mmCIF file of C-alpha atoms in Angstrom:
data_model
loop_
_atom_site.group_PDB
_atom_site.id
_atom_site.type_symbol
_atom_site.label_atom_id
_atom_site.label_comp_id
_atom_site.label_asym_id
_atom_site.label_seq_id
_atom_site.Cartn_x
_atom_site.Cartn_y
_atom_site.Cartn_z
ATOM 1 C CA UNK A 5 -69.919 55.124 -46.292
ATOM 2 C CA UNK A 6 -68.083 56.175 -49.424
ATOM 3 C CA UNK A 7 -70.000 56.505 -52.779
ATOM 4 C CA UNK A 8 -69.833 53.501 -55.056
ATOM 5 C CA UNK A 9 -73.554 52.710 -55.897
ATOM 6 C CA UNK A 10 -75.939 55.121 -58.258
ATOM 7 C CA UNK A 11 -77.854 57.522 -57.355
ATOM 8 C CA UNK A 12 -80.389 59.080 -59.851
ATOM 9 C CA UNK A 13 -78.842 56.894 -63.027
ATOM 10 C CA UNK A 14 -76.182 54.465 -63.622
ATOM 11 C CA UNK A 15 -72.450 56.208 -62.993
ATOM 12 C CA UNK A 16 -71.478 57.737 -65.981
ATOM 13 C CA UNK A 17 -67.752 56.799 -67.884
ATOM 14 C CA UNK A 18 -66.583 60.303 -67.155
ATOM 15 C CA UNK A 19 -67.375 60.547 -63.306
ATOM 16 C CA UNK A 20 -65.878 57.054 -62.237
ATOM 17 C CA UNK A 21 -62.251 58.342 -61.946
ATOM 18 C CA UNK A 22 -63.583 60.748 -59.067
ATOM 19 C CA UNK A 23 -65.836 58.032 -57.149
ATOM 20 C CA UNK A 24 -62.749 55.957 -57.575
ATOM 21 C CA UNK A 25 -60.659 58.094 -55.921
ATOM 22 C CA UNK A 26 -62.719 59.102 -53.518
ATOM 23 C CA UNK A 27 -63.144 55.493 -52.549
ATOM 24 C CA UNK A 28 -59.526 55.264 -52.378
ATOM 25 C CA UNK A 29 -59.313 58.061 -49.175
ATOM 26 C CA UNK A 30 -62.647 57.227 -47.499
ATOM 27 C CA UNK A 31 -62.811 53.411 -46.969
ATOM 28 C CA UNK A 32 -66.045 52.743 -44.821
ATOM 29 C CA UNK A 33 -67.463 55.947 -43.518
ATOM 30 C CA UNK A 34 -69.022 59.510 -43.755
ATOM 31 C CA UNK A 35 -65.728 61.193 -43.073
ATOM 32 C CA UNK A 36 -63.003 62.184 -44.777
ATOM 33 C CA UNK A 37 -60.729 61.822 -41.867
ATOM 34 C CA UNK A 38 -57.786 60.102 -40.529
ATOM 35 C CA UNK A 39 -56.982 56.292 -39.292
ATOM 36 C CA UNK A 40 -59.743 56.800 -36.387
ATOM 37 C CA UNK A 41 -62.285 58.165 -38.189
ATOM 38 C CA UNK A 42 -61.881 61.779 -37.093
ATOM 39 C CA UNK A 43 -62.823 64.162 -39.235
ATOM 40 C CA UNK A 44 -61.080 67.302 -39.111
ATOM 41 C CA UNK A 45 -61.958 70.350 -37.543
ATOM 42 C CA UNK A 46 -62.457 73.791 -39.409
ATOM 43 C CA UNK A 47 -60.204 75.471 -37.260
ATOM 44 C CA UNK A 48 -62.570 77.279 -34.751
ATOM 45 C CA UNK A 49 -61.400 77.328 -31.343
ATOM 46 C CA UNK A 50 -62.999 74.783 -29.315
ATOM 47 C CA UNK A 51 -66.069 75.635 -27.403
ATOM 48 C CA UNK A 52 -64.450 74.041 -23.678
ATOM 49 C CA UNK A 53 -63.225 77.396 -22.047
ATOM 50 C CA UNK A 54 -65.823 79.590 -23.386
ATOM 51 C CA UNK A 55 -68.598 79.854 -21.035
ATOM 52 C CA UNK A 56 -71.090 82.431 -19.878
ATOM 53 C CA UNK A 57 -72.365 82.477 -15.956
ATOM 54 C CA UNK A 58 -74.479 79.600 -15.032
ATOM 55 C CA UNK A 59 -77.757 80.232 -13.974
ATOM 56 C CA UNK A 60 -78.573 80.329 -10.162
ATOM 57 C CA UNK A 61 -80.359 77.150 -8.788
ATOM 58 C CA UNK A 62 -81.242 74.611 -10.463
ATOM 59 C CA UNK A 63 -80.882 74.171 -15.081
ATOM 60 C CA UNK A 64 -84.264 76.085 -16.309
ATOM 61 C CA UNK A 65 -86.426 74.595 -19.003
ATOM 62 C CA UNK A 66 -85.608 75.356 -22.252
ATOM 63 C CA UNK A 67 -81.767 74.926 -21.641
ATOM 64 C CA UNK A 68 -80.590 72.522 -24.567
ATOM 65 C CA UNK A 69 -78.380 69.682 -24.069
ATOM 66 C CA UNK A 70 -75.702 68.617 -26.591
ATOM 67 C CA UNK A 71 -73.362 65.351 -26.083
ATOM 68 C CA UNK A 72 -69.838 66.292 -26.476
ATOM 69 C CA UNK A 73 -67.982 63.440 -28.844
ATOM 70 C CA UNK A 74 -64.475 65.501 -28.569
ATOM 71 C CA UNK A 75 -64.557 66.492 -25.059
ATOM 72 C CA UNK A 76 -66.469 63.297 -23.058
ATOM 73 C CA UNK A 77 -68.816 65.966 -21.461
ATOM 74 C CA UNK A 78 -72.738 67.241 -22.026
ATOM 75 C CA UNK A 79 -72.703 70.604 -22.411
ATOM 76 C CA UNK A 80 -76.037 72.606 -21.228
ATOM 77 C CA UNK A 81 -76.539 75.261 -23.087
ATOM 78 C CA UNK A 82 -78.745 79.002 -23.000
ATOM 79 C CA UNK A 83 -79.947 79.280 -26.240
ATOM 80 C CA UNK A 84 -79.830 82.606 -26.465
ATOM 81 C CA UNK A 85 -76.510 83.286 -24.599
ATOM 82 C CA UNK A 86 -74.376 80.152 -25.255
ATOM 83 C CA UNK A 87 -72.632 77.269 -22.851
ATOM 84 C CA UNK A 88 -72.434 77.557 -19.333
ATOM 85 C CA UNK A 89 -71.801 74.288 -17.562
ATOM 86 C CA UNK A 90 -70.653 71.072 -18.278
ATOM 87 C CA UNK A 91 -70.582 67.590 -16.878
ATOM 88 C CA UNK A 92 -67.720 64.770 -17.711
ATOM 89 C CA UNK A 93 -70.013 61.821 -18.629
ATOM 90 C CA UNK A 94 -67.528 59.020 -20.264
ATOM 91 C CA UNK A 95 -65.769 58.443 -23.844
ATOM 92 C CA UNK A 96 -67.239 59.630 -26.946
ATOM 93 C CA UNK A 97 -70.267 60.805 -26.498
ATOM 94 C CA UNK A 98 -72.974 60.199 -28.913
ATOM 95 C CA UNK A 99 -76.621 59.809 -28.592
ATOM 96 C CA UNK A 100 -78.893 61.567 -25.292
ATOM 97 C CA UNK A 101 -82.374 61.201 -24.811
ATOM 98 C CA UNK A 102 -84.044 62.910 -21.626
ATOM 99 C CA UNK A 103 -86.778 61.703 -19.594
ATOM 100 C CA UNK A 104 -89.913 63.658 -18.502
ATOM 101 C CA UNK A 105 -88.082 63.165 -14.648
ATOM 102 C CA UNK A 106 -85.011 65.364 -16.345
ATOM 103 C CA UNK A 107 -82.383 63.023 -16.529
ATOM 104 C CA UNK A 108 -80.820 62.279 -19.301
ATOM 105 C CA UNK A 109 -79.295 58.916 -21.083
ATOM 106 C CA UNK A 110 -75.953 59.476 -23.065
ATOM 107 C CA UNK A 111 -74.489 56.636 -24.729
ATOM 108 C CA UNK A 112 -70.705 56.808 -24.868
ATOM 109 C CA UNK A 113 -68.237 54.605 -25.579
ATOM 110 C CA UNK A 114 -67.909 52.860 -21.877
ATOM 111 C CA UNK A 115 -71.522 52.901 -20.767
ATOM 112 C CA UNK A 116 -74.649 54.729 -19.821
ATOM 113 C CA UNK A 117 -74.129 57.638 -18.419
ATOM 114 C CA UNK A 118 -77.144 58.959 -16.430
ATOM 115 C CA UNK A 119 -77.080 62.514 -15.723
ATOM 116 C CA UNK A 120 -78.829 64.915 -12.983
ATOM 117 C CA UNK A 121 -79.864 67.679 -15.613
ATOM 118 C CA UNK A 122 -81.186 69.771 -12.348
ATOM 119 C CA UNK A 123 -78.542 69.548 -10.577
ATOM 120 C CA UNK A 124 -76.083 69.009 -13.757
ATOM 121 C CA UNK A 125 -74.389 65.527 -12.350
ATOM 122 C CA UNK A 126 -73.513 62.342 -13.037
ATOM 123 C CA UNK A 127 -75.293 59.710 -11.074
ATOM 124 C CA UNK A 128 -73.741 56.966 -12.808
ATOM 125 C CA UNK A 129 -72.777 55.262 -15.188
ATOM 126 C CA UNK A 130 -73.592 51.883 -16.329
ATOM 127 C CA UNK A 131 -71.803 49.198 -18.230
ATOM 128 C CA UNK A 132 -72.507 47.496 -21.657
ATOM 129 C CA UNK A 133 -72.896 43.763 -20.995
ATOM 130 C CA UNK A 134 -72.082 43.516 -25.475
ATOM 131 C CA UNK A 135 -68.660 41.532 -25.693
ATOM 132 C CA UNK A 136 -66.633 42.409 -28.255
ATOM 133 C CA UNK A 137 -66.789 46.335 -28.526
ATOM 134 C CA UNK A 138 -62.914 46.687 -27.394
ATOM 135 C CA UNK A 139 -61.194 49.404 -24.997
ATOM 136 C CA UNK A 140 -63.369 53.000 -25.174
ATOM 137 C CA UNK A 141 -61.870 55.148 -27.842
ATOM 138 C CA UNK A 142 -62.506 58.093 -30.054
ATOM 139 C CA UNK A 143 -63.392 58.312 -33.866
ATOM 140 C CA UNK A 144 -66.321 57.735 -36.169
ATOM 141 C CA UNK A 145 -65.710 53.433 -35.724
ATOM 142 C CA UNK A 146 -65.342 53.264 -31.951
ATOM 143 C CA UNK A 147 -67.204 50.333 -29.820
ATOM 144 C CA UNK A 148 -70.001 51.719 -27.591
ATOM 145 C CA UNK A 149 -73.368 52.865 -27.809
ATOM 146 C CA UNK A 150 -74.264 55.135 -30.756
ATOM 147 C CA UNK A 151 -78.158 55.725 -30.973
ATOM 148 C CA UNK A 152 -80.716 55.482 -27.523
ATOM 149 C CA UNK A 153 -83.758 56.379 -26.969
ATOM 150 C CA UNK A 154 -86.632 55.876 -24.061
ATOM 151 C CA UNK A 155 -89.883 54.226 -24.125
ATOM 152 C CA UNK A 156 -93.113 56.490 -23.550
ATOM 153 C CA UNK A 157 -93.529 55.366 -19.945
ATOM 154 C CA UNK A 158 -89.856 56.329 -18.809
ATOM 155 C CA UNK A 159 -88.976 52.436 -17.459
ATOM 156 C CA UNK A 160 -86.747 51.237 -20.142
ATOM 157 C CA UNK A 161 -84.303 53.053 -22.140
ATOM 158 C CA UNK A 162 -82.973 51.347 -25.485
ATOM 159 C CA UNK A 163 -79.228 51.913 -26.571
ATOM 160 C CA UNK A 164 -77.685 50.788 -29.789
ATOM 161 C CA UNK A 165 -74.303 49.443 -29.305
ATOM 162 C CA UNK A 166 -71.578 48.817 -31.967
ATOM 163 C CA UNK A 167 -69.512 46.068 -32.424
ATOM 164 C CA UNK A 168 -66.468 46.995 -34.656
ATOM 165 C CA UNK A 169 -66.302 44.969 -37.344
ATOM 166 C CA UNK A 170 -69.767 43.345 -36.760
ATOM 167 C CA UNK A 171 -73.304 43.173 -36.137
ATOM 168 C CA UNK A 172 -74.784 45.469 -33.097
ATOM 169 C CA UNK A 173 -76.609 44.970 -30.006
ATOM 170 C CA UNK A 174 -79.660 46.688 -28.579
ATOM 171 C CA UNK A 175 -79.095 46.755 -25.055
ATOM 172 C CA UNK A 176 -82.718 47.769 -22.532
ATOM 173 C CA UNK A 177 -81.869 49.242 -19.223
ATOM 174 C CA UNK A 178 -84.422 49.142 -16.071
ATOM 175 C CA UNK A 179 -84.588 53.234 -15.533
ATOM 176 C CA UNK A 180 -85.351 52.069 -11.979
ATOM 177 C CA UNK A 181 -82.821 49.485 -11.380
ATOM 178 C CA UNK A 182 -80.515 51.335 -13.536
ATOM 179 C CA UNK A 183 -79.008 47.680 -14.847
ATOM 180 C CA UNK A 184 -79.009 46.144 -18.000
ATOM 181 C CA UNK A 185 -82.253 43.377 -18.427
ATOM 182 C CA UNK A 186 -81.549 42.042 -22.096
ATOM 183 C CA UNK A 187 -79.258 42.515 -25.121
ATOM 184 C CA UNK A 188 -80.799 42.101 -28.852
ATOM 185 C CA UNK A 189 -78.373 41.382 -31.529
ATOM 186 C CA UNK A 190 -78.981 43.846 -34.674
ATOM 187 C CA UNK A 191 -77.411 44.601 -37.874
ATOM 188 C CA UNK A 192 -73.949 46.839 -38.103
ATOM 189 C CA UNK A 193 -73.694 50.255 -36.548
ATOM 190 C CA UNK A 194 -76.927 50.989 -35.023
ATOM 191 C CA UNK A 195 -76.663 55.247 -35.794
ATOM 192 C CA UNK A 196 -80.080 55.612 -34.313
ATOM 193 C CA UNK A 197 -82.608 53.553 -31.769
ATOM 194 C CA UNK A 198 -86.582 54.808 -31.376
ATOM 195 C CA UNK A 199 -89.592 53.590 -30.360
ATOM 196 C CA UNK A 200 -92.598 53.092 -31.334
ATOM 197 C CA UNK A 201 -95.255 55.720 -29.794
ATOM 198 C CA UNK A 202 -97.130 52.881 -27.592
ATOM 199 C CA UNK A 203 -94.047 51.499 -26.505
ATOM 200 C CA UNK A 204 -94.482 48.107 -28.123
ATOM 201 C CA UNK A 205 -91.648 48.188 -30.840
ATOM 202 C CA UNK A 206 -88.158 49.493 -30.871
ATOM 203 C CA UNK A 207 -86.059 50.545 -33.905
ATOM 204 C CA UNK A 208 -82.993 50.005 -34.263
ATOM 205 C CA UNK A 209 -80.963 52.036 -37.798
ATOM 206 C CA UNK A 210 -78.276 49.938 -38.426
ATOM 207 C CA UNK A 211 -76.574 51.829 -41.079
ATOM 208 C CA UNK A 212 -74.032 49.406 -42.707
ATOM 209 C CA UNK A 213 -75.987 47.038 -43.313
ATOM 210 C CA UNK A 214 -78.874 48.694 -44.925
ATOM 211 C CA UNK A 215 -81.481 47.825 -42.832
ATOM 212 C CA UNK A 216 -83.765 48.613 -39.786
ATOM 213 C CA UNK A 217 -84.150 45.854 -36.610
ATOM 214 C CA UNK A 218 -86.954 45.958 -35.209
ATOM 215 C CA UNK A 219 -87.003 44.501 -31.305
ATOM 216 C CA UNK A 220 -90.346 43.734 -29.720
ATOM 217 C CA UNK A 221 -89.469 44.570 -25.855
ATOM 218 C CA UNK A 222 -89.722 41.720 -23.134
ATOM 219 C CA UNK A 223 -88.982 39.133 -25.647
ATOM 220 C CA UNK A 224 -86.269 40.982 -27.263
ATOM 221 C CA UNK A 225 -87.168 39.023 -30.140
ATOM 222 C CA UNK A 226 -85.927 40.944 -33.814
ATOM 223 C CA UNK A 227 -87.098 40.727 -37.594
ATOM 224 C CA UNK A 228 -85.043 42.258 -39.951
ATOM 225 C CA UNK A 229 -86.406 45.563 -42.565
ATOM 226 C CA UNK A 230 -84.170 46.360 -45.557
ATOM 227 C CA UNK A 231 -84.170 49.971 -45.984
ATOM 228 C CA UNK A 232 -82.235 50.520 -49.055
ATOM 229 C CA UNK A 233 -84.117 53.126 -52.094
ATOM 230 C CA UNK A 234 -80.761 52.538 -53.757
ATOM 231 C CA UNK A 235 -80.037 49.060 -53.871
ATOM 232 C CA UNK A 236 -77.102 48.104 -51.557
ATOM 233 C CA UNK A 237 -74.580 48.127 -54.459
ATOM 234 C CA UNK A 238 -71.156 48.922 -52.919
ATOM 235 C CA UNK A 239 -72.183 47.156 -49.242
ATOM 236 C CA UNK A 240 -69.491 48.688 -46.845
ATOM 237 C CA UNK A 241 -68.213 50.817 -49.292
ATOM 238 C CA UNK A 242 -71.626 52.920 -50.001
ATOM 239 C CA UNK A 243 -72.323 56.166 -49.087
ATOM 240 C CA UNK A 244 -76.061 55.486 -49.763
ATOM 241 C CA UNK A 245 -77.394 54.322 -46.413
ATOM 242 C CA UNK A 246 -79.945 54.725 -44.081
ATOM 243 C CA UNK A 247 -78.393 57.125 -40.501
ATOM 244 C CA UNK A 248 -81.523 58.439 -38.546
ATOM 245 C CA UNK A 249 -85.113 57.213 -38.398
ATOM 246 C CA UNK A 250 -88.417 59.343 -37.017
ATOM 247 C CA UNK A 251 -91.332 57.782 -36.082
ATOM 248 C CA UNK A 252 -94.098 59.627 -37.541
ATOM 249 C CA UNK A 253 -97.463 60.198 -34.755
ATOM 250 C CA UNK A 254 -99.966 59.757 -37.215
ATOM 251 C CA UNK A 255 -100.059 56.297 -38.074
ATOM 252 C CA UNK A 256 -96.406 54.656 -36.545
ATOM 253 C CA UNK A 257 -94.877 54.573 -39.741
ATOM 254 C CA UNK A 258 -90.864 55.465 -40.213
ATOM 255 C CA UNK A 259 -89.452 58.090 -42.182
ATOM 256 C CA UNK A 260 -85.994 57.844 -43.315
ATOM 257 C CA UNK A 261 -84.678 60.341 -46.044
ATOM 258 C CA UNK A 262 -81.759 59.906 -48.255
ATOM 259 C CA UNK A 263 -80.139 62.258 -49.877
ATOM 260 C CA UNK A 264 -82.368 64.718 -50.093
ATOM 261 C CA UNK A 265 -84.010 63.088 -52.842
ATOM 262 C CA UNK A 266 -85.811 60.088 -51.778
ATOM 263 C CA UNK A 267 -87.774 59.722 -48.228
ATOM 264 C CA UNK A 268 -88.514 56.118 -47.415
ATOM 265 C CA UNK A 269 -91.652 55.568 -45.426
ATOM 266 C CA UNK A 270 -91.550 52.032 -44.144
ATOM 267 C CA UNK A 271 -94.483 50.499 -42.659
ATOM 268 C CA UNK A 272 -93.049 47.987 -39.621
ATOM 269 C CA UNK A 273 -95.510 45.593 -39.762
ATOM 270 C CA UNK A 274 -95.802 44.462 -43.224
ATOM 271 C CA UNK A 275 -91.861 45.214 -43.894
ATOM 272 C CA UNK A 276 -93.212 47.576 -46.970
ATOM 273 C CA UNK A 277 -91.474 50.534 -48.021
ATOM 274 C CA UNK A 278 -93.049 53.338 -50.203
ATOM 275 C CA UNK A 279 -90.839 56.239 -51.069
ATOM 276 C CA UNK A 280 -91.382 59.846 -51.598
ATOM 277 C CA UNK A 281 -89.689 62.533 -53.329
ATOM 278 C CA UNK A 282 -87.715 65.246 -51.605
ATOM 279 C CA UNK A 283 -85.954 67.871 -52.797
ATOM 280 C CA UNK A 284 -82.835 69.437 -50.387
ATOM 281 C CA UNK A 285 -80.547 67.219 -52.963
ATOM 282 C CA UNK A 286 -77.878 66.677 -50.625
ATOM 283 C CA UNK A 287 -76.025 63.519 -48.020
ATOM 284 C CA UNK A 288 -78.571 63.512 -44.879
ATOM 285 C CA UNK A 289 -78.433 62.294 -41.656
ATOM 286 C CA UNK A 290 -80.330 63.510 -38.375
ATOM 287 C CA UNK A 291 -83.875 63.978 -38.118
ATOM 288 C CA UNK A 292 -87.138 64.511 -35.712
ATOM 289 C CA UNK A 293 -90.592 65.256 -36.050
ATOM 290 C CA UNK A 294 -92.772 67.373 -34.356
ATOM 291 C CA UNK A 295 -96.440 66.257 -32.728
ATOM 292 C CA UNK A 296 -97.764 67.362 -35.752
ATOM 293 C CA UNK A 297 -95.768 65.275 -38.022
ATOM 294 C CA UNK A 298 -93.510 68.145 -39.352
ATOM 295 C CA UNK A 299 -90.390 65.991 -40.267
ATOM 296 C CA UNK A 300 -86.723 67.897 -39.603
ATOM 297 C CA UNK A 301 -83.882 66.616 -41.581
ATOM 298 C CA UNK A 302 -80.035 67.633 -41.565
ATOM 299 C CA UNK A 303 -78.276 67.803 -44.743
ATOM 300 C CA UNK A 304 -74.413 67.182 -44.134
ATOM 301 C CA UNK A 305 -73.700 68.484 -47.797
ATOM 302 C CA UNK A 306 -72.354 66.745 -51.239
ATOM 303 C CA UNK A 307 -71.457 63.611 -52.267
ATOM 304 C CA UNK A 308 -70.553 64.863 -55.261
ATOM 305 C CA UNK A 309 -69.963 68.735 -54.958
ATOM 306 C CA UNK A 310 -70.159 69.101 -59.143
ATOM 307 C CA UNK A 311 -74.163 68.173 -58.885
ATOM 308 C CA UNK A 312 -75.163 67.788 -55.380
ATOM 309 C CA UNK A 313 -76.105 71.105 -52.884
ATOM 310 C CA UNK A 314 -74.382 72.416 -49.432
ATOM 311 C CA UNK A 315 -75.595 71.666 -45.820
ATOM 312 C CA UNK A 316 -78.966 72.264 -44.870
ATOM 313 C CA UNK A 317 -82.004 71.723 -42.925
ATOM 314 C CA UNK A 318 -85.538 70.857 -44.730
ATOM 315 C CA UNK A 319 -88.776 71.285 -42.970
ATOM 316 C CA UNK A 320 -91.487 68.747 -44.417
ATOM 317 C CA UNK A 321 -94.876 69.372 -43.972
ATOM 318 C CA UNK A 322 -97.039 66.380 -43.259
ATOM 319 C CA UNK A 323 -98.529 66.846 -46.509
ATOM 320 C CA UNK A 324 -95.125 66.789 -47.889
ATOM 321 C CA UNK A 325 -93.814 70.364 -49.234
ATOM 322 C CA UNK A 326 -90.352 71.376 -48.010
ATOM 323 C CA UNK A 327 -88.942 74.453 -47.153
ATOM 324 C CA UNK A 328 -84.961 73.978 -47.273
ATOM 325 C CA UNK A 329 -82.948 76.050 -45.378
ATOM 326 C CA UNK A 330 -79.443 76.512 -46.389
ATOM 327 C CA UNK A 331 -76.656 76.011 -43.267
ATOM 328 C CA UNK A 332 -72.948 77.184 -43.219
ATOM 329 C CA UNK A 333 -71.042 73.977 -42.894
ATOM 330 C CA UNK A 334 -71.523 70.413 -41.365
ATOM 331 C CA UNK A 335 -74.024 69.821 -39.341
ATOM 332 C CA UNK A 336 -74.921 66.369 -37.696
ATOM 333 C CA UNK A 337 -78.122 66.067 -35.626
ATOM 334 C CA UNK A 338 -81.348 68.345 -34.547
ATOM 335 C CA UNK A 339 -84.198 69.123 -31.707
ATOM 336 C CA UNK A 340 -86.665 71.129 -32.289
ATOM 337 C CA UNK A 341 -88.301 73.555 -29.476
ATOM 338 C CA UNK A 342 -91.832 73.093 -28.477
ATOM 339 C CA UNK A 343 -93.391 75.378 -30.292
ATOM 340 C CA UNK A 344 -91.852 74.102 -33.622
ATOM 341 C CA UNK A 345 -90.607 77.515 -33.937
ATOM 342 C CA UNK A 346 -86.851 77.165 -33.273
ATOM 343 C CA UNK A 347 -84.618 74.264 -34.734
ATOM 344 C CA UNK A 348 -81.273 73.862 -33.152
ATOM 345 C CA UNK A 349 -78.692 71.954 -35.319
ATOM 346 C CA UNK A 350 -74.996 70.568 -34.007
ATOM 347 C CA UNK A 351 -72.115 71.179 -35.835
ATOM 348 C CA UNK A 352 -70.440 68.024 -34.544
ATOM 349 C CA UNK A 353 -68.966 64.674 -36.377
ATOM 350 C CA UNK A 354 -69.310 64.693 -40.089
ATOM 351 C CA UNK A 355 -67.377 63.479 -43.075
ATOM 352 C CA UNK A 356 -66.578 66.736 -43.970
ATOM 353 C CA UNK A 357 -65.616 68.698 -40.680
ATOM 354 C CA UNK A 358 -66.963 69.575 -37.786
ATOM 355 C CA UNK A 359 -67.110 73.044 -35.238
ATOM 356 C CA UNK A 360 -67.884 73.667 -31.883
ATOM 357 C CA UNK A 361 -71.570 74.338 -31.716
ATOM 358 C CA UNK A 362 -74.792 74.658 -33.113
ATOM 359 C CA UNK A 363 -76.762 76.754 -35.412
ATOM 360 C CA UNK A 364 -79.777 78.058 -34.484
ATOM 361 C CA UNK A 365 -82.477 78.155 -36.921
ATOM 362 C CA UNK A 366 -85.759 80.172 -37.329
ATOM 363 C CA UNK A 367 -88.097 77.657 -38.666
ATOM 364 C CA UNK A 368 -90.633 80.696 -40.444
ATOM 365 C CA UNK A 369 -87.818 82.832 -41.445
ATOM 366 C CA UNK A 370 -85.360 80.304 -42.272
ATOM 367 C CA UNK A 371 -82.708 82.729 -40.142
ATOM 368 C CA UNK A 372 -79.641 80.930 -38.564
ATOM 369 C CA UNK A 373 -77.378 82.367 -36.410
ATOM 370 C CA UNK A 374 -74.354 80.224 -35.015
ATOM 371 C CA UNK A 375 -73.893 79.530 -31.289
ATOM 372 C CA UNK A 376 -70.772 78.700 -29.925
ATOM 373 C CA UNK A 377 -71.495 75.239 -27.706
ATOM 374 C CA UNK A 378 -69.909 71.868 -26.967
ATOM 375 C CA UNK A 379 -67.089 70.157 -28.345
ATOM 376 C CA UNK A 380 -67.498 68.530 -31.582
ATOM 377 C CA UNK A 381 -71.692 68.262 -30.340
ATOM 378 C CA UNK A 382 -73.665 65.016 -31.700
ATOM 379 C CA UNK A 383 -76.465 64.287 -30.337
ATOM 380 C CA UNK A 384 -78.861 67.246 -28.665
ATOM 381 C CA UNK A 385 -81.833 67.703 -26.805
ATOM 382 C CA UNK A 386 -83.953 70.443 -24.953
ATOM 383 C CA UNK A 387 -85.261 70.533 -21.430
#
């Protein structure tokens, strides 16, 4: 996702030589990493060994749940003590979702992997039926799901699978069957899969190719959104495309921001796309939104560290002021507690870094205070 289309105004005579090199060590993505895509790590030890005592019984509500991209686990976290269990799940890690029955859906690089989050076990794990994603592997380009999500009623769950090189797949799984009833081709690298709140649409964010699919469920039938504020100058080669999408309660509508500048509010129906200032001014990617339509978004830091701002977290009212909350270092994806009170943040896979856990962040006092959880944690939720 390297920079080579304009932001704010046309690139400027003096500032090419920069984007140019910077094109030259980042090919395709958001990291600034080797061959595989990894980005390196910021030399914290990792999270694996460090565990306080689990809790007797069975996981309490409230524990939070981060995939693990660099260790092939889910970590369940305390949030106010740190890690204390985890459970091997498959290659690469990326997105969870988990159900109102407390399992929880983790798309890694092989399959499925459904998970116990009582009893903190895998049940199983089940297959892609996508050809074409290769053996399971690490780095920011693997094969393998990316983005899931579940429909309100629990029955289906919707994964987004990559095809290197290629268009993606949304795959639906039977929660009840636990097998795979239909495969939707999409656009390229589906970062993020949600659905609509009455269960009749499902989104997939297909980030290179500047666009969202939308799949109508039974049918599996698509139509195609471009999502692109900034023009898709660059194609491959652009850092400036959509990652994460949030359906907003109110009226159904997405929200997708980009670099916290411009939020694009795309209606799914008519295809239209209005956009709205914001004001973090810096590379995003995950989001949520509250019942209330309080929109969350993670700000991974610069493009261009000479004009752009650090990491951070705005909160966006529905009426659309922003508090931003500065955060120390990359940060990935976020869940938000209950209450709205408490935003937790991973520190996983970024272009810039990444370190073993997440920060977590007092929505009225804008606070943070780091946790020490996972391995190189994506995608998180809360029990």
């Amino acid at each position: 996702m390297t920079r080579a289309a304009p932001r704010r105004r046309a690139l400027s005579a003096g500032r090419a030589p920069a984007v140019i090199a910077a094109l030259a060590f980042v090919v395709t993505g958001c990291t600034a990493g080797g061959a595989d895509g990894a980005a390196p790590h910021d030399g914290a030890p990792s999270a694996a060994a460090k565990k306080v005592p689990a809790p007797a019984g069975r996981t309490p509500d409230g524990t939070v749940l981060v995939a693990d991209f660099g260790a092939d686990t889910v970590t369940f976290v305390d949030p106010a003590r740190g890690a204390f269990d985890s459970v091997h799940v498959g290659t690469a890690p990326y997105g969870l979702a988990v159900g109102d029955d407390g399992r929880a859906w983790v798309a890694t690089a092989e399959g499925v992997a459904v998970v116990d989050t009582a009893e903190r076990q895998r049940i199983t794990r089940i297959p892609y039926e996508t050809k074409g994603i290769g053996e399971p592997t690490h780095g920011e380009y693997r094969g393998g799901g990316m983005g899931i999500a579940l429909a309100p009623d629990g029955r289906h769950v919707y994964v987004g699978v990559n095809r290197p090189g290629g268009n993606g797949t949304v795959e639906a799984i039977d929660t009840r069957s636990l097998k795979v009833t239909g495969v939707a081709e999409v656009g390229r690298r589906p970062f993020d899969v949600d659905v609509a709140r009455d269960g009749h649409e499902v989104y997939a964010t297909d980030h290179d190719s500047f666009d969202v699919t939308v799949v109508i469920p039974g049918s599996l039938r698509t139509r195609r959104i471009e999502v692109a504020p900034y023009g898709t100058e660059g194609g491959l080669g652009s850092w400036l495309k959509p990652h994460y999408t949030a359906v907003r309660p109110s009226d159904g509508k997405l929200l997708l921001p980009f670099e916290g500048e411009r939020l694009a509010v795309v209606d799914s129906e008519t295809g239209r796309t209005r956009i709205e200032r914001m004001t973090a001014d810096t590379h995003q990617h995950g989001v949520t939104i509250t019942a209330d339509g309080t929109l969350f978004a993670v700000g991974t830091g610069p493009i261009d560290p000479s004009r752009d701002k650090g990491p951070s977290l705005t909160v966006r009212t529905p009426q659309g002021q922003e508090k931003v909350i500065p955060l120390d270092g990359p940060h990935e994806d976020v869940a938000v507690s209950p209450d709205g009170r408490t935003a937790y943040v991973t520190g996983g896979f970024t272009r810039d870094g990444y370190w073993d856990g997440i920060s977590v962040v007092d929505v009225d006092s804008g606070t943070v205070r780091r946790l020490t959880a996972g391995d190189r944690p994506l995608g998180i939720a809360i029990l």
